[in-house]
Coordinates of C-alpha atoms in Angstrom, one line a residue:
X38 CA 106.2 118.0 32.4
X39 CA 108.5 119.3 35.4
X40 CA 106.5 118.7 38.7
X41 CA 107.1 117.8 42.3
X42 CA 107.2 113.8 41.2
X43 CA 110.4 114.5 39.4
X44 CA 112.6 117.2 40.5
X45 CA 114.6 116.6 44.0
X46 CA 115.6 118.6 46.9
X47 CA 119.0 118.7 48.1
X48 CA 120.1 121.5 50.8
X49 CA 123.7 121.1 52.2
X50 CA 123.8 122.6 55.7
X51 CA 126.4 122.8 58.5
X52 CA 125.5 123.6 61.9
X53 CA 122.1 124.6 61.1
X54 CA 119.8 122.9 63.8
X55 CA 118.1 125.6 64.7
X56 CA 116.4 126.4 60.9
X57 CA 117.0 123.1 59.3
X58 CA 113.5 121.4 60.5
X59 CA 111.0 123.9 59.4
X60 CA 113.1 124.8 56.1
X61 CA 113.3 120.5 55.3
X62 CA 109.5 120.5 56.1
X63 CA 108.7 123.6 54.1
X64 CA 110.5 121.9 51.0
X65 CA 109.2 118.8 51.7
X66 CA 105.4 120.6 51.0
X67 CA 106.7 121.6 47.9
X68 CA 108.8 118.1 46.2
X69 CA 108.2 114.4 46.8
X70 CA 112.1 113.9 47.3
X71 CA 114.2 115.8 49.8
X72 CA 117.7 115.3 50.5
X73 CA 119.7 116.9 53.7
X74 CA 123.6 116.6 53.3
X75 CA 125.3 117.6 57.4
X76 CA 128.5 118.3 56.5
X77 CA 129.9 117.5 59.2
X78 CA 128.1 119.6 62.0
X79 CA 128.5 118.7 65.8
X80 CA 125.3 119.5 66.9
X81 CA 121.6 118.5 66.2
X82 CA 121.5 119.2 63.0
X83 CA 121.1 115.5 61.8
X84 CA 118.7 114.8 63.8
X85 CA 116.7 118.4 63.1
X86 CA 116.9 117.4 60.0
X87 CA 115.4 113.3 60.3
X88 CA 112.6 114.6 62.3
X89 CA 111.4 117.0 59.6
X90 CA 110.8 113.1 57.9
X91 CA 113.3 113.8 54.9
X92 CA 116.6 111.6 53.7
X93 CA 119.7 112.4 55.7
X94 CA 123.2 111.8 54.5
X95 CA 126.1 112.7 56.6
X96 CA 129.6 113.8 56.5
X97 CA 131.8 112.3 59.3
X98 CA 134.1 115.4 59.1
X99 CA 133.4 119.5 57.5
X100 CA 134.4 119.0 53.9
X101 CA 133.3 122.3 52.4
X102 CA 129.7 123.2 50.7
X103 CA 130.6 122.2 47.7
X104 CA 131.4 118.8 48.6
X105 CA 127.9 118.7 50.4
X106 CA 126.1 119.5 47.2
X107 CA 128.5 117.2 45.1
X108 CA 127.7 113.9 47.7
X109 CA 123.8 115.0 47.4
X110 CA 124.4 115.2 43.0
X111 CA 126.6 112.1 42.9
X112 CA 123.4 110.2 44.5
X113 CA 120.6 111.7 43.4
X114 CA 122.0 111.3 39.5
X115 CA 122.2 107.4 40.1
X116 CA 118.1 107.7 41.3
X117 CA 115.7 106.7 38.6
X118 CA 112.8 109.4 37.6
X119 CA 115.2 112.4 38.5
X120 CA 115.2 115.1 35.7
X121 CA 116.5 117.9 38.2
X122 CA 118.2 118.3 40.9
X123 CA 117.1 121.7 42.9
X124 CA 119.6 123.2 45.7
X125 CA 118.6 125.2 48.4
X126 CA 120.2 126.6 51.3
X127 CA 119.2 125.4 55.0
X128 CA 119.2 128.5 57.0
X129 CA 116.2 129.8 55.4
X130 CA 117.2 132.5 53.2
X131 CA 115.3 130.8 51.1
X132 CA 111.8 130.3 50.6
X133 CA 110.8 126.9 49.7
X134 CA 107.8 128.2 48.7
X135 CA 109.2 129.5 45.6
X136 CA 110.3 126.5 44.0
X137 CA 107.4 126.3 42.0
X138 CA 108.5 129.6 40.1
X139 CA 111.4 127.5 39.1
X140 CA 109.2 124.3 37.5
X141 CA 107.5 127.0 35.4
X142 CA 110.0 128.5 34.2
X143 CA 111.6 124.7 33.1
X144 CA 108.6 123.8 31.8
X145 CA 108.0 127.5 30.1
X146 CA 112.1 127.4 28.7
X147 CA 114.0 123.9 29.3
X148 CA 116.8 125.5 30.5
X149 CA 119.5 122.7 31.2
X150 CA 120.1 125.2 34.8
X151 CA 118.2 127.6 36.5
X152 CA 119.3 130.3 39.0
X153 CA 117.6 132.4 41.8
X154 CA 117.9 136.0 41.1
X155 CA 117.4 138.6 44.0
X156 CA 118.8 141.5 42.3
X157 CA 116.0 143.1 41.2
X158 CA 115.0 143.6 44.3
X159 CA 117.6 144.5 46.0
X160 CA 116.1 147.1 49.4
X161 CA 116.5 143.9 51.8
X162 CA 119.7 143.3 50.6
X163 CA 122.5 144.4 52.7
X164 CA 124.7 147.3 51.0
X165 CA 127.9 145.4 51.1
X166 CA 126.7 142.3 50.1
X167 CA 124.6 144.1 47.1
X168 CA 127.5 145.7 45.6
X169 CA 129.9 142.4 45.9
X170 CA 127.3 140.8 44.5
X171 CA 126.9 142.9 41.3
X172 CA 130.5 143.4 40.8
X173 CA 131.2 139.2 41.1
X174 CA 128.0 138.5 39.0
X175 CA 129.6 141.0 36.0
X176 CA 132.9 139.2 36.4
X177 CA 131.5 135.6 36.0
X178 CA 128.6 136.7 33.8
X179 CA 131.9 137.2 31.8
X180 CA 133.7 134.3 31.8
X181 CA 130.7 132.2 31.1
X182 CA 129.5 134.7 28.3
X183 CA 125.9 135.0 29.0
X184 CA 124.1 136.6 31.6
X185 CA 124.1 135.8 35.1
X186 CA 122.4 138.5 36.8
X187 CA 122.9 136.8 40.3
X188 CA 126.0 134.3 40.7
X189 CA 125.8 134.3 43.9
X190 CA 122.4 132.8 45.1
X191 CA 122.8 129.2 46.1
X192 CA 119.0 128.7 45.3
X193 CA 119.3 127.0 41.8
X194 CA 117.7 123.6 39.5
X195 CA 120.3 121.7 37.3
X196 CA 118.9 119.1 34.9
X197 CA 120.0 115.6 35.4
X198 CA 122.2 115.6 32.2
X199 CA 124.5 118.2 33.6
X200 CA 125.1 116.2 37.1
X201 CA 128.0 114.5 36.2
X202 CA 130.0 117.3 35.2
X203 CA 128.9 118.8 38.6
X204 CA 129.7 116.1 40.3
X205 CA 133.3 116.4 38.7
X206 CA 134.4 119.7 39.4
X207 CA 137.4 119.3 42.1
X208 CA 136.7 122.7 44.1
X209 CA 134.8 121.6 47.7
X210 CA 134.3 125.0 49.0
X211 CA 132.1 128.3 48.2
X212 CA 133.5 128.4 45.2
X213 CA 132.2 125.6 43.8
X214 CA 129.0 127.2 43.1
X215 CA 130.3 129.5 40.9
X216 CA 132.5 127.0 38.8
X217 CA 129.2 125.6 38.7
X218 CA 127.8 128.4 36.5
X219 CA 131.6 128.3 34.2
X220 CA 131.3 124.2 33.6
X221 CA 127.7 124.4 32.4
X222 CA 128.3 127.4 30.2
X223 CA 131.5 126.0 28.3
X224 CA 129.2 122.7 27.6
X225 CA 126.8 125.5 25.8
X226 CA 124.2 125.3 28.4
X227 CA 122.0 128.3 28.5
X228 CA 121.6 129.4 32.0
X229 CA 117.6 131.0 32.7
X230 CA 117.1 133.2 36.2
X231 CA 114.4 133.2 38.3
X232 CA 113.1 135.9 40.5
X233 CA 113.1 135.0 43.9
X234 CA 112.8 137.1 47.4
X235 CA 115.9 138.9 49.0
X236 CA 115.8 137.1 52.5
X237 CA 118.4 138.1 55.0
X238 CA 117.9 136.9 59.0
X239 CA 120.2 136.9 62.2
X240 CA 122.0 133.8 60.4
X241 CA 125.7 134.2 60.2
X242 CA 127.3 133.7 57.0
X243 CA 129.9 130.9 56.8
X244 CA 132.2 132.8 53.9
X245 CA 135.5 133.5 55.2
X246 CA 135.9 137.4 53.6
X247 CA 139.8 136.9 52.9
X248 CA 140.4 133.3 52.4
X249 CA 137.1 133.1 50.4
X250 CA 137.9 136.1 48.8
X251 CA 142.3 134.7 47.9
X252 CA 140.0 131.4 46.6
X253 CA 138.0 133.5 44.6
X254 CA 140.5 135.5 42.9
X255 CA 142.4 132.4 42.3
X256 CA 139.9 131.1 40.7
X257 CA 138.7 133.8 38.4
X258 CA 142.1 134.0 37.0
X259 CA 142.6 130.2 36.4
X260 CA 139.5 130.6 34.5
X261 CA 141.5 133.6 31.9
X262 CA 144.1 131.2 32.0
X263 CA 141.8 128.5 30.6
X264 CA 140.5 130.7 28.3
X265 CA 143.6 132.1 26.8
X266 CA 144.6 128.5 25.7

């Protein structure tokens, strides 16, 4: 049985004092365990997140959101009574209020990983970031060869079996999420989505469009590469 006693929160954040409270106090409703990751911000962040009454862990320097989730994996896989590991975002485009859609649908399925999935509801959803967001989810949905209908939502629940393979993959940045999604698939993991809400604030987004976007094409095409041999 998948309940609040053994799944725990991890949200990596970077400069997010101003949502990081309410969104670690809002999770903390919802799971026993929460787990904030700073990646190296420079302002209150930390201590936003501390007063909230959740773990803090804390990189001295930025090293990228993927190595924020991967120093949250590496020691929540080492805690005893952990079957998951969920990830949510800190600036609140996600609602901790949801994460009980994704127990059930562990509990309903067993899925080894779960992932949001905005897409059917997509009229909150800016028009740029809708299309981007199809066209990269049909590329990876691809390479993985099953279904992904939303690659890009942070908001995801990875069984404790997978985290060491998480915890492996070299890539720091955004684009770790996605090899994410490639690793679990190639180890024949089916991957279940989970409807969620399409949230979008006055947060900035922390993607660079053409380095992100050089890492990402990069990426997809070391992944043919791997596939070709």
């Amino acid at each position: 049985m998948i309940d609040r006693t053994n799944v725990a929160a991890l949200i990596p954040c970077y400069f997010e004092a101003k949502r990081i409270r309410e969104v670690a106090a809002r999770v903390k409703e919802q799971l026993d365990r929460v787990l904030v990751v700073d990646d190296g911000s420079t302002d209150e962040t930390e201590s936003e997140a501390r007063s909230a009454g959740v773990e803090v862990m804390r990189h001295t320097v930025n090293q990228g959101k993927g190595a924020a989730i991967k120093t949250g994996l590496r020691n929540l896989a080492e805690r005893p009574g952990v079957d998951y590991v969920l990830i949510l975002d800190g600036d609140g485009q996600h609602a901790p209020e949801e994460i009980p859609r994704f127990l059930a649908a562990a509990n309903e399925a067993g899925a080894p990983m779960l992932v949001g999935n905005r897409m059917s509801d997509t009229r909150k959803m800016p028009f740029v970031r809708k299309m981007t967001n199809r066209l990269m989810s049909s590329q990876i949905s691809k390479v993985c060869g099953q279904s992904v209908p939303d690659t890009q939502c942070g908001f995801r629940m990875i069984h404790r079996e997978l985290l060491p393979a998480m915890v492996a993959i070299e890539t720091t940045k955004f684009d770790y999420e996605t090899e994410q999604l490639v690793v679990a698939s190639r180890r024949g993991c089916r991957i279940d989505a989970v409807p969620i809400s399409t949230i979008y604030g006055d947060e900035k987004s922390k993607i660079h469009p053409v380095r992100d976007t050089i890492r990402f094409i990069e990426m997809m095409n070391r992944f043919k590469r791997e596939a070709r041999k």
